[in-house]
Amino acid sequence: YKHVLERLCKHHPPNHADFRDCRAALAEITEMVAQLHGTMIKMENFQKLHELKKDLIGIDNLVTPGREFIRLGSLSKLSGKGLQQRMFFLFNDVLLYTSRGLTASNQFKVHGQLPLYGMTIEESEEEWGVPHCLTLRGQRQSIIVAASSRSEMEKWMEDIQMAIDLAEKSNGPTPELLASSPPDNKSPDEATAADQESEDDLSASRTSLERQAPHRGNTMVHVCWHRSTSVSMVDFSIAVENQLSGNLLRKFKNSNGWQKLWVVFTNFCLFFYKSHQDSHPLASLPLLGYSLTIPSESENIHKDYVFKLHFKSHVYYFRAESEYTFERWMEVIRSATSSASRAHILSHKESHLY
């Protein structure tokens, strides 16, 4: 309601009959939102810890009072076998690293955990000759990791350093590590064809979402794994505030015609329906890792209000019905395709960061 009223206040000129009432309503609801802000952050964090618990094998006590989720994402870990893809989960007290399980449930198996108290982090590209490389030195163990890009490396460095600082300011080291579940016998380094990025795999275009649910093959963690990217708790909080539905025309890179669809954007993902009355989507498209741009002249689109989404060889064009809806779609999709900067976070979260 706060966002809707903010947009209404911008839309109405001062002499509009509803202008003063809208301003008064916005002032009241802003006060209420400010009071609920801290509670909402705690609830979002609690929900996220429970979601992550479902994605992980090998940890029993992930959800504990005071634990806060900060970032999850794909990094390569340097070992004797070279660089191996691992999924990392950063909390305010510990950094977990996992490999993608080959179980029917498609969960991630925990391999190691580094307490943050007393940890140091430094860039080490020159030392190891690996681009975007970091060394994490814990009190018991050190690891070397590499990010997929400079910006990914900087996000991880910023968040890990912030988490280390928080751990130092808290009551000192946590006495025990997270309790482990019994290990599973499959080798973590086996790779299967299923590990290869496939848009069908991620878009659920040929299988119902219900059938996929028990296998957890299409969660945010898997999207980050396939696209070698990361997402933070702040990104999740911003996603809650950026949801939109409406008609869009969609065109694929190599097709001529435009297909009219009812599109719902929520949780970093576009869901496509034939109409707003349908209860099940035709397909979905997770947007993490995608770029949002305007088509160039050479792409011969020749239509107004068109935006383009692309990742590697995947290209989609979408056409809005008006300048206003075009601006709204651009605004909400940008929130999912460009990860929040720390400056944005500070203004977004005010003084209550984590």
Short mmCIF file of C-alpha atoms in Angstrom, two decimals:
data_model
loop_
_atom_site.label_atom_id
_atom_site.label_comp_id
_atom_site.label_asym_id
_atom_site.label_seq_id
_atom_site.Cartn_x
_atom_site.Cartn_y
_atom_site.Cartn_z
CA TYR A 1 0.00 0.00 0.00
CA LYS A 2 2.86 2.37 0.76
CA HIS A 3 4.30 1.86 -2.75
CA VAL A 4 0.91 2.26 -4.41
CA LEU A 5 0.25 5.50 -2.51
CA GLU A 6 3.74 6.80 -3.35
CA ARG A 7 3.02 6.26 -7.04
CA LEU A 8 -0.44 7.89 -6.71
CA CYS A 9 1.06 10.95 -5.00
CA LYS A 10 3.57 11.32 -7.86
CA HIS A 11 0.79 10.82 -10.42
CA HIS A 12 -1.71 13.37 -9.01
CA PRO A 13 -1.01 17.08 -9.60
CA PRO A 14 -1.38 19.25 -6.43
CA ASN A 15 -4.78 20.57 -7.62
CA HIS A 16 -6.23 17.04 -8.01
CA ALA A 17 -9.28 16.33 -5.80
CA ASP A 18 -7.57 13.30 -4.18
CA PHE A 19 -4.11 14.81 -3.76
CA ARG A 20 -4.42 15.87 -0.09
CA ASP A 21 -6.17 12.64 0.97
CA CYS A 22 -3.47 10.57 -0.76
CA ARG A 23 -0.71 12.53 0.98
CA ALA A 24 -2.42 12.07 4.36
CA ALA A 25 -2.91 8.33 3.78
CA LEU A 26 0.74 7.98 2.70
CA ALA A 27 1.93 9.75 5.88
CA GLU A 28 -0.14 7.40 8.07
CA ILE A 29 0.93 4.21 6.33
CA THR A 30 4.60 5.31 6.26
CA GLU A 31 4.48 5.63 10.04
CA MET A 32 2.97 2.14 10.35
CA VAL A 33 5.58 0.63 7.99
CA ALA A 34 8.38 2.23 10.03
CA GLN A 35 7.03 0.58 13.20
CA LEU A 36 6.79 -2.85 11.53
CA HIS A 37 10.13 -2.61 9.71
CA GLY A 38 12.31 -4.47 12.24
CA THR A 39 9.69 -7.21 12.74
CA MET A 40 9.36 -7.71 8.97
CA ILE A 41 13.15 -8.13 8.58
CA LYS A 42 13.15 -10.77 11.35
CA MET A 43 10.21 -12.61 9.76
CA GLU A 44 11.83 -12.57 6.30
CA ASN A 45 15.07 -13.92 7.81
CA PHE A 46 13.23 -16.68 9.72
CA GLN A 47 11.37 -17.72 6.57
CA LYS A 48 14.60 -17.73 4.52
CA LEU A 49 16.42 -19.94 7.07
CA HIS A 50 13.57 -22.48 6.91
CA GLU A 51 13.66 -22.44 3.10
CA LEU A 52 17.44 -22.99 3.06
CA LYS A 53 17.08 -25.86 5.53
CA LYS A 54 15.06 -27.73 2.86
CA ASP A 55 17.84 -27.20 0.30
CA LEU A 56 20.69 -28.50 2.49
CA ILE A 57 21.79 -32.00 3.52
CA GLY A 58 24.26 -32.40 6.36
CA ILE A 59 23.16 -29.68 8.79
CA ASP A 60 20.62 -30.20 11.58
CA ASN A 61 20.49 -26.93 13.51
CA LEU A 62 20.49 -24.25 10.81
CA VAL A 63 17.56 -22.30 12.31
CA THR A 64 18.74 -20.95 15.66
CA PRO A 65 17.98 -17.67 17.48
CA GLY A 66 20.32 -14.90 16.37
CA ARG A 67 21.42 -16.55 13.11
CA GLU A 68 20.92 -14.28 10.12
CA PHE A 69 21.21 -15.18 6.45
CA ILE A 70 23.34 -12.76 4.39
CA ARG A 71 24.18 -14.21 0.92
CA LEU A 72 24.11 -17.45 -1.07
CA GLY A 73 25.74 -18.19 -4.41
CA SER A 74 28.08 -20.16 -6.60
CA LEU A 75 31.86 -19.87 -6.21
CA SER A 76 34.67 -22.16 -7.41
CA LYS A 77 36.84 -23.64 -4.67
CA LEU A 78 40.53 -24.25 -5.44
CA SER A 79 41.79 -27.68 -4.35
CA GLY A 80 44.33 -30.28 -5.47
CA LYS A 81 41.91 -31.25 -8.26
CA GLY A 82 41.75 -27.68 -9.55
CA LEU A 83 38.70 -25.40 -9.44
CA GLN A 84 35.45 -27.10 -8.45
CA GLN A 85 32.05 -25.44 -8.36
CA ARG A 86 30.60 -25.15 -4.88
CA MET A 87 27.52 -23.45 -3.43
CA PHE A 88 28.31 -21.07 -0.54
CA PHE A 89 25.93 -19.91 2.18
CA LEU A 90 26.97 -16.92 4.29
CA PHE A 91 25.37 -16.26 7.68
CA ASN A 92 26.31 -13.76 10.39
CA ASP A 93 28.33 -16.42 12.25
CA VAL A 94 29.44 -19.05 9.72
CA LEU A 95 30.20 -19.65 6.04
CA LEU A 96 29.03 -23.05 4.68
CA TYR A 97 30.15 -24.58 1.41
CA THR A 98 28.32 -27.40 -0.35
CA SER A 99 28.22 -29.44 -3.53
CA ARG A 100 25.16 -30.22 -5.60
CA GLY A 101 23.79 -33.54 -4.40
CA LEU A 102 23.05 -36.36 -6.81
CA THR A 103 20.13 -37.49 -4.70
CA ALA A 104 16.52 -37.73 -5.86
CA SER A 105 15.76 -34.65 -3.76
CA ASN A 106 18.40 -32.54 -5.59
CA GLN A 107 19.60 -30.94 -2.35
CA PHE A 108 23.04 -29.48 -1.64
CA LYS A 109 25.40 -31.46 0.58
CA VAL A 110 27.44 -29.56 3.16
CA HIS A 111 31.22 -30.15 2.87
CA GLY A 112 32.65 -27.60 5.23
CA GLN A 113 31.88 -24.75 7.59
CA LEU A 114 34.10 -21.83 8.50
CA PRO A 115 33.24 -19.83 11.64
CA LEU A 116 33.58 -16.11 10.89
CA TYR A 117 35.04 -15.09 14.25
CA GLY A 118 38.74 -14.40 13.69
CA MET A 119 38.53 -14.91 9.91
CA THR A 120 40.43 -12.69 7.45
CA ILE A 121 39.71 -12.21 3.74
CA GLU A 122 42.01 -10.93 1.00
CA GLU A 123 42.24 -10.80 -2.79
CA SER A 124 44.77 -13.34 -4.10
CA GLU A 125 44.58 -13.30 -7.91
CA GLU A 126 48.30 -12.71 -8.30
CA GLU A 127 49.28 -15.36 -5.77
CA TRP A 128 47.25 -18.17 -7.40
CA GLY A 129 46.97 -16.91 -11.01
CA VAL A 130 43.18 -17.34 -10.91
CA PRO A 131 40.88 -14.42 -11.85
CA HIS A 132 38.56 -12.95 -9.16
CA CYS A 133 40.22 -15.08 -6.49
CA LEU A 134 39.93 -14.69 -2.69
CA THR A 135 41.68 -16.35 0.25
CA LEU A 136 39.56 -16.90 3.37
CA ARG A 137 41.69 -17.64 6.44
CA GLY A 138 39.77 -19.08 9.37
CA GLN A 139 41.16 -20.07 12.76
CA ARG A 140 40.91 -23.77 11.89
CA GLN A 141 40.95 -23.83 8.08
CA SER A 142 41.77 -21.67 5.06
CA ILE A 143 40.18 -21.92 1.62
CA ILE A 144 40.74 -20.27 -1.76
CA VAL A 145 37.69 -19.41 -3.86
CA ALA A 146 37.11 -17.74 -7.24
CA ALA A 147 34.02 -15.78 -8.33
CA SER A 148 32.60 -15.74 -11.86
CA SER A 149 33.19 -11.99 -12.32
CA ARG A 150 34.78 -8.96 -10.68
CA SER A 151 31.39 -7.65 -9.50
CA GLU A 152 30.50 -11.03 -7.93
CA MET A 153 33.87 -11.08 -6.14
CA GLU A 154 33.29 -7.57 -4.78
CA LYS A 155 29.80 -8.47 -3.49
CA TRP A 156 31.17 -11.51 -1.67
CA MET A 157 34.13 -9.56 -0.24
CA GLU A 158 31.86 -6.80 1.02
CA ASP A 159 29.36 -9.16 2.64
CA ILE A 160 31.95 -11.53 4.15
CA GLN A 161 33.89 -8.57 5.60
CA MET A 162 30.68 -7.13 7.02
CA ALA A 163 29.80 -10.54 8.55
CA ILE A 164 33.31 -10.88 10.03
CA ASP A 165 32.95 -7.40 11.59
CA LEU A 166 29.54 -8.36 13.03
CA ALA A 167 30.99 -11.60 14.45
CA GLU A 168 33.85 -9.66 16.08
CA LYS A 169 31.38 -7.23 17.69
CA SER A 170 29.14 -10.02 19.00
CA ASN A 171 29.94 -12.14 22.05
CA GLY A 172 33.02 -13.78 20.57
CA PRO A 173 33.35 -17.19 18.93
CA THR A 174 30.44 -19.61 18.88
CA PRO A 175 31.60 -22.64 20.88
CA GLU A 176 30.25 -25.36 18.60
CA LEU A 177 29.88 -25.81 14.88
CA LEU A 178 26.56 -26.65 13.29
CA ALA A 179 25.53 -30.23 14.04
CA SER A 180 25.97 -32.54 11.07
CA SER A 181 23.50 -35.03 9.68
CA PRO A 182 24.78 -38.50 8.70
CA PRO A 183 26.81 -38.26 5.46
CA ASP A 184 25.55 -39.65 2.20
CA ASN A 185 27.89 -42.00 0.33
CA LYS A 186 27.76 -40.52 -3.16
CA SER A 187 30.90 -38.81 -4.41
CA PRO A 188 30.40 -35.01 -4.55
CA ASP A 189 32.66 -34.66 -7.56
CA GLU A 190 30.61 -36.79 -9.92
CA ALA A 191 29.07 -34.58 -12.57
CA THR A 192 25.97 -35.50 -14.49
CA ALA A 193 24.35 -34.18 -17.63
CA ALA A 194 21.75 -32.64 -15.33
CA ASP A 195 24.40 -30.20 -14.11
CA GLN A 196 24.53 -28.50 -17.51
CA GLU A 197 22.57 -25.26 -17.81
CA SER A 198 19.32 -25.75 -19.66
CA GLU A 199 16.56 -23.21 -19.95
CA ASP A 200 13.96 -25.99 -19.94
CA ASP A 201 15.42 -27.25 -16.69
CA LEU A 202 14.98 -23.83 -15.12
CA SER A 203 11.77 -22.66 -16.75
CA ALA A 204 9.55 -25.62 -15.90
CA SER A 205 8.07 -25.24 -19.37
CA ARG A 206 7.39 -28.94 -19.88
CA THR A 207 6.61 -30.11 -16.38
CA SER A 208 4.06 -28.86 -13.90
CA LEU A 209 5.36 -26.92 -10.93
CA GLU A 210 3.60 -29.40 -8.61
CA ARG A 211 5.57 -32.33 -10.01
CA GLN A 212 8.84 -30.48 -9.62
CA ALA A 213 8.21 -29.36 -6.06
CA PRO A 214 9.37 -32.49 -4.15
CA HIS A 215 12.65 -32.58 -6.11
CA ARG A 216 13.57 -28.96 -5.34
CA GLY A 217 15.23 -28.70 -8.74
CA ASN A 218 14.03 -25.20 -9.52
CA THR A 219 14.72 -23.24 -6.32
CA MET A 220 16.66 -19.98 -6.14
CA VAL A 221 19.72 -21.96 -4.97
CA HIS A 222 19.67 -24.04 -8.18
CA VAL A 223 19.24 -20.94 -10.34
CA CYS A 224 22.33 -19.40 -8.69
CA TRP A 225 24.21 -22.68 -9.24
CA HIS A 226 23.36 -22.85 -12.96
CA ARG A 227 24.08 -19.18 -13.59
CA SER A 228 27.20 -18.85 -11.42
CA THR A 229 25.74 -15.92 -9.54
CA SER A 230 24.70 -15.00 -6.00
CA VAL A 231 21.81 -13.33 -4.21
CA SER A 232 21.68 -11.58 -0.84
CA MET A 233 19.05 -11.23 1.88
CA VAL A 234 18.73 -7.58 0.89
CA ASP A 235 17.92 -8.67 -2.69
CA PHE A 236 15.20 -10.96 -1.27
CA SER A 237 13.79 -8.06 0.80
CA ILE A 238 13.73 -5.80 -2.26
CA ALA A 239 12.04 -8.59 -4.26
CA VAL A 240 9.15 -8.64 -1.77
CA GLU A 241 8.54 -4.96 -2.60
CA ASN A 242 8.75 -5.44 -6.39
CA GLN A 243 5.87 -7.57 -7.64
CA LEU A 244 3.77 -6.90 -10.73
CA SER A 245 1.24 -8.59 -13.01
CA GLY A 246 -0.27 -7.59 -16.33
CA ASN A 247 -0.49 -8.31 -20.04
CA LEU A 248 2.72 -8.38 -22.07
CA LEU A 249 3.46 -9.43 -25.64
CA ARG A 250 6.39 -11.86 -25.87
CA LYS A 251 8.62 -12.61 -28.85
CA PHE A 252 11.52 -15.08 -29.05
CA LYS A 253 14.79 -14.20 -30.78
CA ASN A 254 14.06 -16.22 -33.94
CA SER A 255 10.27 -15.85 -34.15
CA ASN A 256 8.27 -13.26 -36.06
CA GLY A 257 4.99 -13.04 -34.18
CA TRP A 258 4.18 -11.69 -30.74
CA GLN A 259 2.25 -13.81 -28.23
CA LYS A 260 -0.03 -12.07 -25.74
CA LEU A 261 0.39 -13.47 -22.22
CA TRP A 262 -0.64 -12.65 -18.69
CA VAL A 263 2.69 -12.24 -16.87
CA VAL A 264 3.28 -12.32 -13.12
CA PHE A 265 6.61 -11.14 -11.71
CA THR A 266 7.46 -12.29 -8.19
CA ASN A 267 10.51 -13.65 -6.35
CA PHE A 268 12.98 -12.82 -9.18
CA CYS A 269 10.90 -14.82 -11.66
CA LEU A 270 8.47 -14.21 -14.55
CA PHE A 271 5.51 -16.61 -14.71
CA PHE A 272 3.60 -16.82 -18.01
CA TYR A 273 -0.14 -17.59 -18.21
CA LYS A 274 -2.57 -17.69 -21.15
CA SER A 275 -4.90 -15.41 -19.19
CA HIS A 276 -5.25 -13.91 -15.71
CA GLN A 277 -7.88 -16.58 -14.91
CA ASP A 278 -5.47 -19.54 -15.28
CA SER A 279 -4.30 -21.14 -12.05
CA HIS A 280 -1.15 -22.79 -13.50
CA PRO A 281 1.57 -21.05 -15.54
CA LEU A 282 2.58 -22.24 -19.01
CA ALA A 283 6.23 -21.60 -18.09
CA SER A 284 8.46 -19.60 -15.80
CA LEU A 285 11.70 -17.70 -16.32
CA PRO A 286 14.02 -17.02 -13.34
CA LEU A 287 15.77 -13.71 -14.03
CA LEU A 288 18.90 -13.86 -11.84
CA GLY A 289 21.90 -13.40 -14.12
CA TYR A 290 19.82 -11.92 -16.97
CA SER A 291 20.50 -8.48 -18.46
CA LEU A 292 17.70 -5.99 -19.08
CA THR A 293 18.19 -3.66 -22.06
CA ILE A 294 16.32 -1.83 -24.83
CA PRO A 295 16.61 -3.47 -28.31
CA SER A 296 19.06 -1.81 -30.71
CA GLU A 297 18.14 -0.56 -34.21
CA SER A 298 19.85 -3.59 -35.77
CA GLU A 299 17.41 -5.96 -34.04
CA ASN A 300 14.59 -4.61 -36.26
CA ILE A 301 11.89 -4.64 -33.62
CA HIS A 302 10.26 -1.34 -34.75
CA LYS A 303 7.69 -1.28 -31.95
CA ASP A 304 7.21 1.03 -28.97
CA TYR A 305 7.58 0.04 -25.30
CA VAL A 306 9.79 -3.00 -25.93
CA PHE A 307 12.42 -4.31 -23.51
CA LYS A 308 14.83 -7.19 -23.96
CA LEU A 309 15.98 -9.86 -21.50
CA HIS A 310 19.08 -11.89 -22.36
CA PHE A 311 21.40 -14.42 -20.76
CA LYS A 312 24.08 -16.16 -22.88
CA SER A 313 22.20 -17.35 -26.01
CA HIS A 314 18.74 -16.90 -24.47
CA VAL A 315 16.98 -13.74 -25.74
CA TYR A 316 13.40 -12.63 -25.07
CA TYR A 317 11.57 -9.46 -26.17
CA PHE A 318 8.57 -8.10 -24.27
CA ARG A 319 6.20 -5.36 -25.37
CA ALA A 320 4.13 -3.33 -22.89
CA GLU A 321 0.78 -1.70 -23.64
CA SER A 322 1.66 1.87 -22.60
CA GLU A 323 4.55 4.05 -21.51
CA TYR A 324 3.43 3.77 -17.86
CA THR A 325 3.30 -0.06 -17.83
CA PHE A 326 6.62 -0.18 -19.73
CA GLU A 327 8.26 1.97 -17.01
CA ARG A 328 6.73 -0.20 -14.24
CA TRP A 329 7.95 -3.48 -15.81
CA MET A 330 11.43 -1.98 -16.29
CA GLU A 331 11.48 -0.82 -12.67
CA VAL A 332 10.52 -4.16 -11.10
CA ILE A 333 12.60 -6.35 -13.44
CA ARG A 334 15.66 -4.15 -12.86
CA SER A 335 15.32 -5.00 -9.15
CA ALA A 336 15.92 -8.69 -10.00
CA THR A 337 18.53 -8.38 -12.74
CA SER A 338 20.85 -5.94 -10.96
CA SER A 339 21.87 -6.96 -7.47
CA ALA A 340 21.64 -4.33 -4.76
CA SER A 341 24.73 -2.26 -4.02
CA ARG A 342 25.74 -1.61 -0.43
CA ALA A 343 24.83 2.10 -0.84
CA HIS A 344 21.32 1.07 -1.92
CA ILE A 345 21.09 -1.27 1.05
CA LEU A 346 21.95 1.42 3.56
CA SER A 347 19.24 3.73 2.22
CA HIS A 348 16.80 0.82 1.86
CA LYS A 349 17.32 -0.69 5.28
CA GLU A 350 18.04 2.63 7.02
CA SER A 351 19.85 1.94 10.27
CA HIS A 352 18.55 -1.62 10.69
CA LEU A 353 20.88 -3.55 8.40
CA TYR A 354 20.87 -7.14 9.62
#
